[in-house]
Short mmCIF file of C-alpha atoms in Angstrom, two decimals:
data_model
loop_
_atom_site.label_atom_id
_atom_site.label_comp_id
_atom_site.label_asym_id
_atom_site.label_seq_id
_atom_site.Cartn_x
_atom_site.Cartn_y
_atom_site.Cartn_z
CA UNK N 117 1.00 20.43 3.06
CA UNK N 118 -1.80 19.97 0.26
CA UNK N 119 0.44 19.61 -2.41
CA UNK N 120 2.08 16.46 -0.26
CA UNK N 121 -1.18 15.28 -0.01
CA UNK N 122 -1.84 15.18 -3.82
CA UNK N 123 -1.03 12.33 -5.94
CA UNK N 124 1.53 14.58 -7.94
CA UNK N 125 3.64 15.64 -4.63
CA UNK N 126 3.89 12.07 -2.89
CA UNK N 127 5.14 11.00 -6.36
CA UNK N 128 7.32 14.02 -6.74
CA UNK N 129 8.86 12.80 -2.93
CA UNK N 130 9.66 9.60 -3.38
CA UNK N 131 10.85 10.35 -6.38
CA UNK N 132 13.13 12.45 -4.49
CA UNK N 133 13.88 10.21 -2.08
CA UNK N 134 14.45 7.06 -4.07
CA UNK N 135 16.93 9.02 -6.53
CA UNK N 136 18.50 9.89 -2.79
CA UNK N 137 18.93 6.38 -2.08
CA UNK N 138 20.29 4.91 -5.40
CA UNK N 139 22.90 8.13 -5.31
CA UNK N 140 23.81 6.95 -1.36
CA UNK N 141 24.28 3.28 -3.22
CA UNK N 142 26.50 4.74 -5.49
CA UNK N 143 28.22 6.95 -3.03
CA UNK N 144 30.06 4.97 -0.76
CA UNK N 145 31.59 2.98 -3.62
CA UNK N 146 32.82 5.71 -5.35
CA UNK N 147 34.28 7.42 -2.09
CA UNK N 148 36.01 3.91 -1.07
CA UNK N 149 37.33 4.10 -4.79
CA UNK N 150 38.61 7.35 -4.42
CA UNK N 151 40.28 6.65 -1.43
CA UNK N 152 41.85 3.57 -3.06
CA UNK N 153 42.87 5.71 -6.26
CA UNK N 154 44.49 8.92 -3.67
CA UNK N 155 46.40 5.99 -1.69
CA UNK N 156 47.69 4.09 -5.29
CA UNK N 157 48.60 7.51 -6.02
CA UNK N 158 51.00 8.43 -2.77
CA UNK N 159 52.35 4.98 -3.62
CA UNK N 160 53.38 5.92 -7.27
CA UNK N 161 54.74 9.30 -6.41
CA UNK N 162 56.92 7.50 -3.42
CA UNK N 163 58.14 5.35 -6.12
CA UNK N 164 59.20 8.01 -8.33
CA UNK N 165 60.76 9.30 -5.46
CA UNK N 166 62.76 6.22 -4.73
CA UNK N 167 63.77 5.90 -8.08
CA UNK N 168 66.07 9.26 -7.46
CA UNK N 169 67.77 7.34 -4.77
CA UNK N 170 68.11 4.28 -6.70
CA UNK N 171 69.65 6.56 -9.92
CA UNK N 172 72.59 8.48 -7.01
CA UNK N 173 75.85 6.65 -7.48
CA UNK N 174 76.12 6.02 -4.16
CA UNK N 175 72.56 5.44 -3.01
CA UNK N 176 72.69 8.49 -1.03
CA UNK N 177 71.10 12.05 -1.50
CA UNK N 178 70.82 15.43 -0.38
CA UNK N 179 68.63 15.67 3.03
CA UNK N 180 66.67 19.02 1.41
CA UNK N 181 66.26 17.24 -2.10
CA UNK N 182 64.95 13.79 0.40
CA UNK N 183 62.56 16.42 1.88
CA UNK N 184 61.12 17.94 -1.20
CA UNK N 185 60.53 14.55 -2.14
CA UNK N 186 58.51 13.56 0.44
CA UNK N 187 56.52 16.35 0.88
CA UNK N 188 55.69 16.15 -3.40
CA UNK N 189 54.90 13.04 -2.18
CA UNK N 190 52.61 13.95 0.61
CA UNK N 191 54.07 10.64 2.45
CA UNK N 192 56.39 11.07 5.48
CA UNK N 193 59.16 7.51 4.59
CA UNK N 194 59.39 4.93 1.60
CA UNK N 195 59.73 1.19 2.47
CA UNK N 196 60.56 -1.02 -0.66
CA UNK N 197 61.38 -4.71 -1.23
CA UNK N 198 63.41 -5.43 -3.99
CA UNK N 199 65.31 -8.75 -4.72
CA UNK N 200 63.89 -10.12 -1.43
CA UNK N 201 65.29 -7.00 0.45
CA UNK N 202 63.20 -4.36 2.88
CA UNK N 203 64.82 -1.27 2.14
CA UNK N 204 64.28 2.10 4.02
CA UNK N 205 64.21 4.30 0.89
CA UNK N 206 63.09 7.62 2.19
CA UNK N 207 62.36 8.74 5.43
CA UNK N 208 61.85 12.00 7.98
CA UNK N 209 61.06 11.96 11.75
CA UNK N 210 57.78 10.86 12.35
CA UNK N 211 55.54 12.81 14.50
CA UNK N 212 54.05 9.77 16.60
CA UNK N 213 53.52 6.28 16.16
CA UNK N 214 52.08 4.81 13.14
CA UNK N 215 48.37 3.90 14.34
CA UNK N 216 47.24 1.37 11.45
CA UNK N 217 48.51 -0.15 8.53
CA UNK N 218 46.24 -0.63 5.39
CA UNK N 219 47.10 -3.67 2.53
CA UNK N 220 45.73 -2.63 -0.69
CA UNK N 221 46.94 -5.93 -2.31
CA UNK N 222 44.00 -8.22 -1.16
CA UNK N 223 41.98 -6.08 0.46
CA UNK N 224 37.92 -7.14 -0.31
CA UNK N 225 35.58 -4.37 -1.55
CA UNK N 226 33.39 -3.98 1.90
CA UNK N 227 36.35 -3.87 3.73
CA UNK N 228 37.47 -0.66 1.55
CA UNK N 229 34.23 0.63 1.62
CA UNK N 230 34.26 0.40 5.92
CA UNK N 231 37.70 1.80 5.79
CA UNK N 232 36.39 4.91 3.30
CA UNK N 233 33.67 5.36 5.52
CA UNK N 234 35.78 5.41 8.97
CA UNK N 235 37.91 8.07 7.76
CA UNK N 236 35.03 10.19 6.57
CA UNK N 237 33.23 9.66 9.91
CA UNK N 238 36.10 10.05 12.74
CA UNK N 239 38.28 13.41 13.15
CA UNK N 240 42.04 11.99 14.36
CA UNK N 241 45.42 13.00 13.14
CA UNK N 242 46.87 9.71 13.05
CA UNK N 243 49.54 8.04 10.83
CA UNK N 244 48.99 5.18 8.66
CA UNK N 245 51.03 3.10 6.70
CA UNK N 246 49.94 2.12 3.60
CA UNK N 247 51.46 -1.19 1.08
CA UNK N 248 50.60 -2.17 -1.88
CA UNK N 249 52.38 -3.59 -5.34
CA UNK N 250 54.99 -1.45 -7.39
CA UNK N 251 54.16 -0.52 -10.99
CA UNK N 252 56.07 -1.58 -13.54
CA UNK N 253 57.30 -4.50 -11.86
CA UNK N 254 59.85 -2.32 -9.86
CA UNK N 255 59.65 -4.26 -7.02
CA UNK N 256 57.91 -6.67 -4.66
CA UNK N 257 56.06 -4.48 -2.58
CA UNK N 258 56.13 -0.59 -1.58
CA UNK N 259 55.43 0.70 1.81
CA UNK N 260 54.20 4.28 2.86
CA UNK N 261 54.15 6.21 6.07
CA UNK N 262 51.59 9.71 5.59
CA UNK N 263 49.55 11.46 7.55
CA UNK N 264 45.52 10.86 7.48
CA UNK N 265 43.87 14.27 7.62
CA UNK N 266 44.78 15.24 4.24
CA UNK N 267 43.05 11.98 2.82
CA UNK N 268 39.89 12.92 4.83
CA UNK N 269 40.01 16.23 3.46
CA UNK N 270 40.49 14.76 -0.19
CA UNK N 271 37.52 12.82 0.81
CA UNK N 272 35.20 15.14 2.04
CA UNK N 273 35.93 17.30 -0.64
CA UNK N 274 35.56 14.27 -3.20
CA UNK N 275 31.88 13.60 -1.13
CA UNK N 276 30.59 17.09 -1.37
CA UNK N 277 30.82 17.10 -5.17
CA UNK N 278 29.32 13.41 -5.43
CA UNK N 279 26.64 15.19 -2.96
CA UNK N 280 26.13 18.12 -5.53
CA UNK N 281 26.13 16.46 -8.15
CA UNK N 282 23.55 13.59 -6.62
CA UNK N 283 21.20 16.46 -6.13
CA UNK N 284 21.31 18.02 -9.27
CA UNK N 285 20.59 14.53 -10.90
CA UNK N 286 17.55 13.92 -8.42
CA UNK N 287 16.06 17.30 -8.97
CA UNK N 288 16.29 16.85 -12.85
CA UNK N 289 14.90 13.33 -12.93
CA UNK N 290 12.49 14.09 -10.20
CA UNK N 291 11.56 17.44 -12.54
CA UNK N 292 11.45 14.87 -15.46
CA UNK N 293 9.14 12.64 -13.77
CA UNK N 294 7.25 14.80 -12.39
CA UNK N 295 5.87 16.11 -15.86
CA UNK N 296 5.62 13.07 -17.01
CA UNK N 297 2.83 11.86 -14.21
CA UNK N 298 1.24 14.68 -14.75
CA UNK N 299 0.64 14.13 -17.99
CA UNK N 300 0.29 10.79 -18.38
CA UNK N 301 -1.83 9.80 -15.28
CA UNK N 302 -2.63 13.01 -13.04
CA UNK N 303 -4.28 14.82 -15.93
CA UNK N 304 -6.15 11.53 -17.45
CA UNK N 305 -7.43 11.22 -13.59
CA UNK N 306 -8.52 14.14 -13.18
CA UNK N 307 -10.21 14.24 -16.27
CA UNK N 308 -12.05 11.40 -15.10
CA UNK N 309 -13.29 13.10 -11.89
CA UNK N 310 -14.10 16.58 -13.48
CA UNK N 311 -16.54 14.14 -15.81
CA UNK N 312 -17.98 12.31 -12.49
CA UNK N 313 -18.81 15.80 -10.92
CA UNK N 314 -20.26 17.02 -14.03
CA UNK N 315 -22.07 13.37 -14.04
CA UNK N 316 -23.29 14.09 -10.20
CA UNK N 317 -25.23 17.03 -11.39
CA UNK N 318 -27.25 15.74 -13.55
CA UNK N 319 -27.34 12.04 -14.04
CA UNK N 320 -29.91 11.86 -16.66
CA UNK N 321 -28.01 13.61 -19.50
CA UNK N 322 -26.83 10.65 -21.74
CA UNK N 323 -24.01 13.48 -22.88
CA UNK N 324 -22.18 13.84 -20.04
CA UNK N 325 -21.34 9.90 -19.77
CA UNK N 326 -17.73 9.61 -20.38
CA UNK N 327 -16.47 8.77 -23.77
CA UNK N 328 -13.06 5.86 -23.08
CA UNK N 329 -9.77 7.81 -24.53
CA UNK N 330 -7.15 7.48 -22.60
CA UNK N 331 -3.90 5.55 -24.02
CA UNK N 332 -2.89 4.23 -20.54
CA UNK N 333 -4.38 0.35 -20.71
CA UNK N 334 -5.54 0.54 -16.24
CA UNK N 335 -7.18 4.06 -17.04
CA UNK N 336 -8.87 3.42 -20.36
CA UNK N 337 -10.60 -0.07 -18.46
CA UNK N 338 -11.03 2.50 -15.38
CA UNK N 339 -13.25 5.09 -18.24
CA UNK N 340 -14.74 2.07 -19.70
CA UNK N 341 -15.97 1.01 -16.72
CA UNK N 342 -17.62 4.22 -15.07
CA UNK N 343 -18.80 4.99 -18.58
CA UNK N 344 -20.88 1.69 -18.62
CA UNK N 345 -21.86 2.36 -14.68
CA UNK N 346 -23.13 5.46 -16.21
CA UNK N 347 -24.50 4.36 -19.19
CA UNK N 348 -26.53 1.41 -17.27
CA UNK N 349 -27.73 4.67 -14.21
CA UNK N 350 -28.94 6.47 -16.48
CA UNK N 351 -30.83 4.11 -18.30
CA UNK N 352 -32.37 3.03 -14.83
CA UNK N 353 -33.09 6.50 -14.20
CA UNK N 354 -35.25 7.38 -17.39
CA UNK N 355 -37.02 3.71 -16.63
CA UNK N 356 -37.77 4.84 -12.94
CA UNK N 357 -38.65 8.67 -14.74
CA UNK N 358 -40.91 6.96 -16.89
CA UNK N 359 -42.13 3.79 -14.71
CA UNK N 360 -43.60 6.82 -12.41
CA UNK N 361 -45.20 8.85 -15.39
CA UNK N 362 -46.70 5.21 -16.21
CA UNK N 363 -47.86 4.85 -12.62
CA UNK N 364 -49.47 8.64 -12.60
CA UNK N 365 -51.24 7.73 -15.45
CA UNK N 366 -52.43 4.23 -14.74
CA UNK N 367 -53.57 5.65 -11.32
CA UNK N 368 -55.85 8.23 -13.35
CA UNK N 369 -56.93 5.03 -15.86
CA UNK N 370 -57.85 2.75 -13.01
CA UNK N 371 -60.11 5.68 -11.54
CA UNK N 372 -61.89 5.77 -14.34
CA UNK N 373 -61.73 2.07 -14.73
CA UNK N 374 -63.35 1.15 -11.95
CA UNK N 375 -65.95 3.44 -12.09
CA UNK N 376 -66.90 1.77 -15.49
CA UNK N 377 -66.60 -1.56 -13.26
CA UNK N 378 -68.87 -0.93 -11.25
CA UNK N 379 -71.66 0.25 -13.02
CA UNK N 380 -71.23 -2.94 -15.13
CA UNK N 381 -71.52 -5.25 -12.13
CA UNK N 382 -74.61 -3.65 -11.24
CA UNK N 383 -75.82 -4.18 -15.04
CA UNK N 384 -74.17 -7.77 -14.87
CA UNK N 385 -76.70 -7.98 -11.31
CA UNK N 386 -80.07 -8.50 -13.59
CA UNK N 387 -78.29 -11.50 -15.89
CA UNK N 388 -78.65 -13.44 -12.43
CA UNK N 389 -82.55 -13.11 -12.69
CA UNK N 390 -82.15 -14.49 -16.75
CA UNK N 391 -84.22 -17.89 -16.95
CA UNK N 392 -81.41 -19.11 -19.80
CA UNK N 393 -79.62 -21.55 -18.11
CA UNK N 394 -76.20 -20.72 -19.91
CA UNK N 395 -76.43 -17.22 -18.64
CA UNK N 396 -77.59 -18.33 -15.40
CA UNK N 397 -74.26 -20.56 -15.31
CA UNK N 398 -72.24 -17.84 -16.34
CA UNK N 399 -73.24 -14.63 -14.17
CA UNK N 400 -71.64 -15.68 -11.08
CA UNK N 401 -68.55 -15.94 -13.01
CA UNK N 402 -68.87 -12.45 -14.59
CA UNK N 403 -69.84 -10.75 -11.62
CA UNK N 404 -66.68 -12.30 -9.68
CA UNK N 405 -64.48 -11.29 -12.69
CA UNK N 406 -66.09 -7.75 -11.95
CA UNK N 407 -65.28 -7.56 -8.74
CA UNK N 408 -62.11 -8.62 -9.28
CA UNK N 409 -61.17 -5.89 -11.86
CA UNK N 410 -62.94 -3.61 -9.30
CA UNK N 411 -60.51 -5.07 -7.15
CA UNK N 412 -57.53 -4.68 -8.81
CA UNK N 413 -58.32 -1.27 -9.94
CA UNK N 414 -58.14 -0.21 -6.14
CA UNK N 415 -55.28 -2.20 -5.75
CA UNK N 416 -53.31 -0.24 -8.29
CA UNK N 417 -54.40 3.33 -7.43
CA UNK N 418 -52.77 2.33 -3.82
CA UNK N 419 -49.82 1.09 -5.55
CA UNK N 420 -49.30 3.93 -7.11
CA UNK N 421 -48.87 5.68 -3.97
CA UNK N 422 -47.54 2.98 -1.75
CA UNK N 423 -46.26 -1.11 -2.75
CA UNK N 424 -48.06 -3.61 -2.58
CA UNK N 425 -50.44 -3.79 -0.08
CA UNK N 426 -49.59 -6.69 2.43
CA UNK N 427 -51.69 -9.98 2.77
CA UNK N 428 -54.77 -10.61 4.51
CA UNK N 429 -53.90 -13.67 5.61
CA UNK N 430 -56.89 -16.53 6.54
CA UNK N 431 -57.14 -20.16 5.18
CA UNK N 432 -57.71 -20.49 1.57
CA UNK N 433 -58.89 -24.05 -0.18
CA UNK N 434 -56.15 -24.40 -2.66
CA UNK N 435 -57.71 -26.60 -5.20
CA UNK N 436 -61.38 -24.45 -5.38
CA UNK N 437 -58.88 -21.11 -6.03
CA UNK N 438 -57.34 -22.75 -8.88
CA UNK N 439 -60.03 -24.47 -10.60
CA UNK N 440 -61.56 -21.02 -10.34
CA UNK N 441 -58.92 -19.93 -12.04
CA UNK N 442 -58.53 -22.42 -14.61
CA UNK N 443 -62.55 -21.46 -15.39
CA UNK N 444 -61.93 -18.25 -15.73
CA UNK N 445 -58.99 -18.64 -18.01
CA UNK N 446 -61.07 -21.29 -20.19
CA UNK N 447 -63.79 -18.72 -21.49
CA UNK N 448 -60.39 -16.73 -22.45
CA UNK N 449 -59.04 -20.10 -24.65
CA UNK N 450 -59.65 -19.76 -28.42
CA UNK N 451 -60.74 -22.92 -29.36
CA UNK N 452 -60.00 -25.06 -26.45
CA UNK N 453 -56.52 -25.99 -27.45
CA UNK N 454 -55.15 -25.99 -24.48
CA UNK N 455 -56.39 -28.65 -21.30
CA UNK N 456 -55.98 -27.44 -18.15
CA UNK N 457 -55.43 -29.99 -15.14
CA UNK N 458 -55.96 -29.32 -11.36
CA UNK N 459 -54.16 -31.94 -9.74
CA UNK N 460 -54.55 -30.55 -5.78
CA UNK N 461 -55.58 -32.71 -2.93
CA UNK N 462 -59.44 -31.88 -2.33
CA UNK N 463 -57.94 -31.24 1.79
CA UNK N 464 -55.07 -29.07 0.85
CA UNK N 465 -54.95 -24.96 2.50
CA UNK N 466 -52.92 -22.42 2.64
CA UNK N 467 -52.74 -19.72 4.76
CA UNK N 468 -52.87 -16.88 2.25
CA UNK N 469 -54.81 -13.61 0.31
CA UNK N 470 -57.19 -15.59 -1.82
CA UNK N 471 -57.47 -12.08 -4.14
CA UNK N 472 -53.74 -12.19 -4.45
CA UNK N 473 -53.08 -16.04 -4.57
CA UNK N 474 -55.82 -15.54 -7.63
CA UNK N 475 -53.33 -13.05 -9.23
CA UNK N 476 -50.75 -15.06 -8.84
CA UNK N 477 -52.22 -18.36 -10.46
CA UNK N 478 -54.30 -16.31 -12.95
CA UNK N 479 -51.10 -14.86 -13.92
CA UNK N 480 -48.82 -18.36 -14.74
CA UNK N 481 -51.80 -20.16 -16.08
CA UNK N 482 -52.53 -17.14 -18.84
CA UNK N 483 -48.97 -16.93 -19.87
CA UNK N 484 -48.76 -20.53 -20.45
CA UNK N 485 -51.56 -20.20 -22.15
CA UNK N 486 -50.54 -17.77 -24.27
CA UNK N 487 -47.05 -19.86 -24.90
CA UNK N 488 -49.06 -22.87 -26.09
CA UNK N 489 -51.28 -21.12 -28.43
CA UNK N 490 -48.65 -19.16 -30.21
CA UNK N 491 -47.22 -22.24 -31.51
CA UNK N 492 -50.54 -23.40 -33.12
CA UNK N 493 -50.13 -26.65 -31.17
CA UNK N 494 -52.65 -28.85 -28.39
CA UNK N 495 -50.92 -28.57 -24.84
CA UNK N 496 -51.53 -29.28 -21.57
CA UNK N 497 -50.76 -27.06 -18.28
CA UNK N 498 -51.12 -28.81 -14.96
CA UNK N 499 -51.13 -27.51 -11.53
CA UNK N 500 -50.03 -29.93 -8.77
CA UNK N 501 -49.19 -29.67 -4.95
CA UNK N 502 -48.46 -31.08 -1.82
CA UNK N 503 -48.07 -30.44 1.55
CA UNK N 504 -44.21 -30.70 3.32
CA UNK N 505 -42.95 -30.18 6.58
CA UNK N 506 -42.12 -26.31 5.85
CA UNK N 507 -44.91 -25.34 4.23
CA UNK N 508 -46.77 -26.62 0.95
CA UNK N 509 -45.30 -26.57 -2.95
CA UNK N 510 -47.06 -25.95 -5.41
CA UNK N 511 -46.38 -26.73 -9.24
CA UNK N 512 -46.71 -24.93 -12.41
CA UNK N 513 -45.70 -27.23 -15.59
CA UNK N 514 -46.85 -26.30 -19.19
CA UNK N 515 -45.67 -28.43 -22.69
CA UNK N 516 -44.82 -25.39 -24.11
CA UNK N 517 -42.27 -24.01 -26.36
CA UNK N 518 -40.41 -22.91 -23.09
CA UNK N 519 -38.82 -19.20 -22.07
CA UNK N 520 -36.45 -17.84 -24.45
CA UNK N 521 -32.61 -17.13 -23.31
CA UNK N 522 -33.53 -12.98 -22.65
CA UNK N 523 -36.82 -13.52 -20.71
CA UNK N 524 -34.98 -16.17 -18.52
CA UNK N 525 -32.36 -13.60 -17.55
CA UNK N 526 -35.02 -10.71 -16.63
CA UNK N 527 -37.27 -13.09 -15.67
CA UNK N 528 -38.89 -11.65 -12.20
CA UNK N 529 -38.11 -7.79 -13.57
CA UNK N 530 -40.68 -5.42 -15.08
CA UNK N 531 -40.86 -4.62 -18.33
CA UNK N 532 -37.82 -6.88 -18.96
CA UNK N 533 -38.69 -10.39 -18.94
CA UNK N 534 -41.75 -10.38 -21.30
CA UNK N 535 -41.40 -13.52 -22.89
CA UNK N 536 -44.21 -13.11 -26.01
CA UNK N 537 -43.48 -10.13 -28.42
CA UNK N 538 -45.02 -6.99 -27.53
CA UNK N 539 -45.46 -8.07 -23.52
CA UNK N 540 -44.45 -6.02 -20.57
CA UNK N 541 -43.11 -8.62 -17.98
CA UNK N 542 -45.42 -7.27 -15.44
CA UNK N 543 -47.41 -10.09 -14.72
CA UNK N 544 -44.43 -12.91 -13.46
CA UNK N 545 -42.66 -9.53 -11.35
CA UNK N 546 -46.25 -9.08 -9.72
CA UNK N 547 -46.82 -12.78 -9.54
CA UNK N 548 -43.12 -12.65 -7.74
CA UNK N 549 -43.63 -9.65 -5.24
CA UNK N 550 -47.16 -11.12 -4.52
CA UNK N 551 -45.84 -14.63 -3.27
CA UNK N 552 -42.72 -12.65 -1.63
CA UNK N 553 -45.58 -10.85 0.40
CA UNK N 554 -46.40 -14.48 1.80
CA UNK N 555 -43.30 -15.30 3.23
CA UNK N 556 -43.11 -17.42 -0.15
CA UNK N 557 -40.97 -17.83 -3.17
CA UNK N 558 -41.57 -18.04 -7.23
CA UNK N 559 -38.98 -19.88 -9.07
CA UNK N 560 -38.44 -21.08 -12.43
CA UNK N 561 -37.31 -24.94 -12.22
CA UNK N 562 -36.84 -25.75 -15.78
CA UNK N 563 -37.57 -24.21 -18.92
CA UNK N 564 -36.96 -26.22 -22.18
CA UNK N 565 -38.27 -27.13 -25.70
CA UNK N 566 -40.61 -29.36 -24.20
CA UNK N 567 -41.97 -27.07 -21.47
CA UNK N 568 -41.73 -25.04 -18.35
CA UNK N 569 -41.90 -25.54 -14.74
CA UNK N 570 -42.10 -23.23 -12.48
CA UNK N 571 -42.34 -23.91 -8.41
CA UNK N 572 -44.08 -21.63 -5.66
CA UNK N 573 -43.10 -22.35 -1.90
CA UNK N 574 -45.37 -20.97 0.72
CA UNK N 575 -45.04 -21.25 4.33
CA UNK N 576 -47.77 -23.17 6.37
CA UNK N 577 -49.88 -20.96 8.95
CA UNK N 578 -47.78 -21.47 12.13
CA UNK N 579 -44.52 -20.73 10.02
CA UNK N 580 -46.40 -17.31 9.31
CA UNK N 581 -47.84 -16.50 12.43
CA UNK N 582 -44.33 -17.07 13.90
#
């Protein structure tokens, strides 16, 4: 019963089966042939029989030489028409009536093959009379009275061999076929499944990936595809492998980190008491900075064990967040290059994390930023928004050189969509998860030669709350 169930046996039985049926095609053909040929044949003998009549002087011969001729002719009388004469050629008492009469002349293939079949199927003794055309032109027609059961036996004799012989042909081919799958699909197959188990075990061995080989065109596509299923799992695997030594040992750095962090805010504390009134302009800044790196120091050690922490959601002035921002990016500008533009209504909030909404902006500002002064040119970067029935949308545009092709198609994926040389990507898939985290969406708009655009969606407070 398992073998049946194996891709090898159900091949091996229709094989066997289909063979079966193209031999049955052939079968009742050649058995409604034969029958034709064994009839054609009493025919020709009763001729040959005749012709000893027709060669007697007188037309007449001896009743035991009559008999022998019938019986060599397996018939039981001879009927012939010659020059528009039915003549009673040879004849014996007939045992009973004759029961059906069968015209070989113009008789139409199914109609043999129904009258082969009848004969094989029913079990009477009847007597038939047969007519069909005389050979060599002896004639008009010939008509013969004979017995039926000796054609049946003929026939079932004939079909037993046919029957023999039909499964001889269907074991060889079947045998024939047989190897054949198995060599040219049930062995590539399973070839392909001992290398998936082996795979299973241990995913992260780049050596057990399955090298393409076979010559069937649907299997080889089959191996190419699992091995580049493999080849793309196990590269996420050694990412993930890594990503998570990465995040062990940024959790240790940020320890550290903020330890530094804070003993520097305390430090930064006493500029705030400095009677220089550039220092006294810049300490608040420095000390929020501070706390923000203090911040995001915490932030990551919890990442490390958790995501992202969710929001703390209370109303947030949009356009103070981002020209705090756009401050703190400025003492980052090299040599004031690049003009930044806040273009928010003064009445505009969100319902939002202000610490994470900072990340967020901080984030697309700096890396526009960055994109403008690589190219040694002036550009501007310009954050807009405005309030809609949904929620409120906020824009991020930049003149500069624009994303290339790669960093568009990993855009929102770490350490795959770093757009400058040498960059991780982290900062867009953080600035992505963040607005995520508000119910919100970060999407790139347009990215050209001329500039880039990007769009953040955020609900409104009721949209949130409900």
């Amino acid at each position: 019963m398992r073998f049946i169930n194996t891709l090898t046996g159900r091949f091996l039985a229709l094989t066997i089966i289909f063979v079966m049926i193209a031999e049955i095609m052939i079968f009742v053909p050649s058995v409604a042939r034969f029958r034709v040929d064994y009839l054609q044949e009493r025919l020709e003998l009763s001729q040959v029989a005749s012709l000893v009549l027709l060669a007697s002087p007188d037309a007449m011969v001896d009743p035991e030489l009559e008999r022998e001729l019938l019986d060599n002719a397996e018939v039981l009388n001879v009927v012939m028409r010659r020059n528009a004469i039915r003549e009673l050629m040879l004849a014996s008492p007939m045992p009973e009536p004759v029961m059906e009469t069968f015209d070989l002349r113009d008789a139409s293939p199914w109609r043999l093959m129904w009258d082969a079949m009848r004969v094989l199927v029913t079990n009477e003794d009847r007597v038939i009379r047969v007519i069909g055309m005389p050979v060599k032109g002896a004639g008009v027609l010939i008509e013969a009275t004979l017995r039926e059961p000796p054609l049946r036996s003929a026939l079932i004799d004939y079909g037993l061999n046919i029957l023999w012989l039909s499964l001889f042909i269907s074991a060889v081919t079947a045998a024939l076929l047989f190897l054949a799958v198995r060599r040219l699909m049930v062995k590539p197959i399973r070839r392909v499944v001992r290398h998936m188990m082996r795979y299973r075990n241990d995913p992260e061995d780049a050596r057990l990936i399955i090298q393409p080989r076979s010559s069937v065109i649907e299997l080889r596509e089959a191996e190419m595809s699992l091995a580049d299923l493999q080849t793309q799992l196990t590269g996420s695997l050694r990412q993930k492998e890594r990503l998570a030594g990465l995040g062990g040992a940024v959790s240790r750095i940020s320890h550290d980190l903020r330890n530094m962090l804070t003993t520097a805010t305390l430090l930064a504390d006493r500029l705030e008491r400095s009677q220089d009134p550039a220092v006294a302009r810049t300490s608040p800044k420095l000390i929020n900075s501070l706390n923000r790196a203090i911040t995001l120091c915490e932030s990551t050690l919890v990442f490390g064990k958790a995501e992202e922490p969710a929001p703390v959601l209370r109303p947030v002035h949009l356009k103070m967040l981002i020209e705090d921002v756009m401050d703190g990016d400025r003492l980052r500008s090299e040599d004031g290059a690049v003009m930044l533009n806040c273009e928010v209504p003064d009445d505009l909030e969100v319902a939002g994390d202000s610490e994470q909404l900072y990340r967020v902006f901080s984030n697309l500002i700096r890396n526009a930023r960055q994109a403008i002064e690589a190219t040694g040119r002036n550009g501007d970067i310009t954050v807009s928004a405005q309030a809609g029935v949904g929620g409120v949308t906020i824009d991020v545009r930049d003149t500069g050189p624009g994303l290339p092709a790669k960093a568009q198609e990993f855009l929102f994926k770490p350490f795959q969509g770093g757009a400058r040389r040498g960059g991780t990507g982290l900062g867009l898939a953080i600035a992505s998860e963040l607005v995520k985290g508000h119910g919100g969406q970060l999407t790139l708009i347009e990215s050209t030669s001329s500039g880039t655009h990007f769009e953040i969606t955020l609900p409104n407070g009721e949209a949130l709350e409900g």
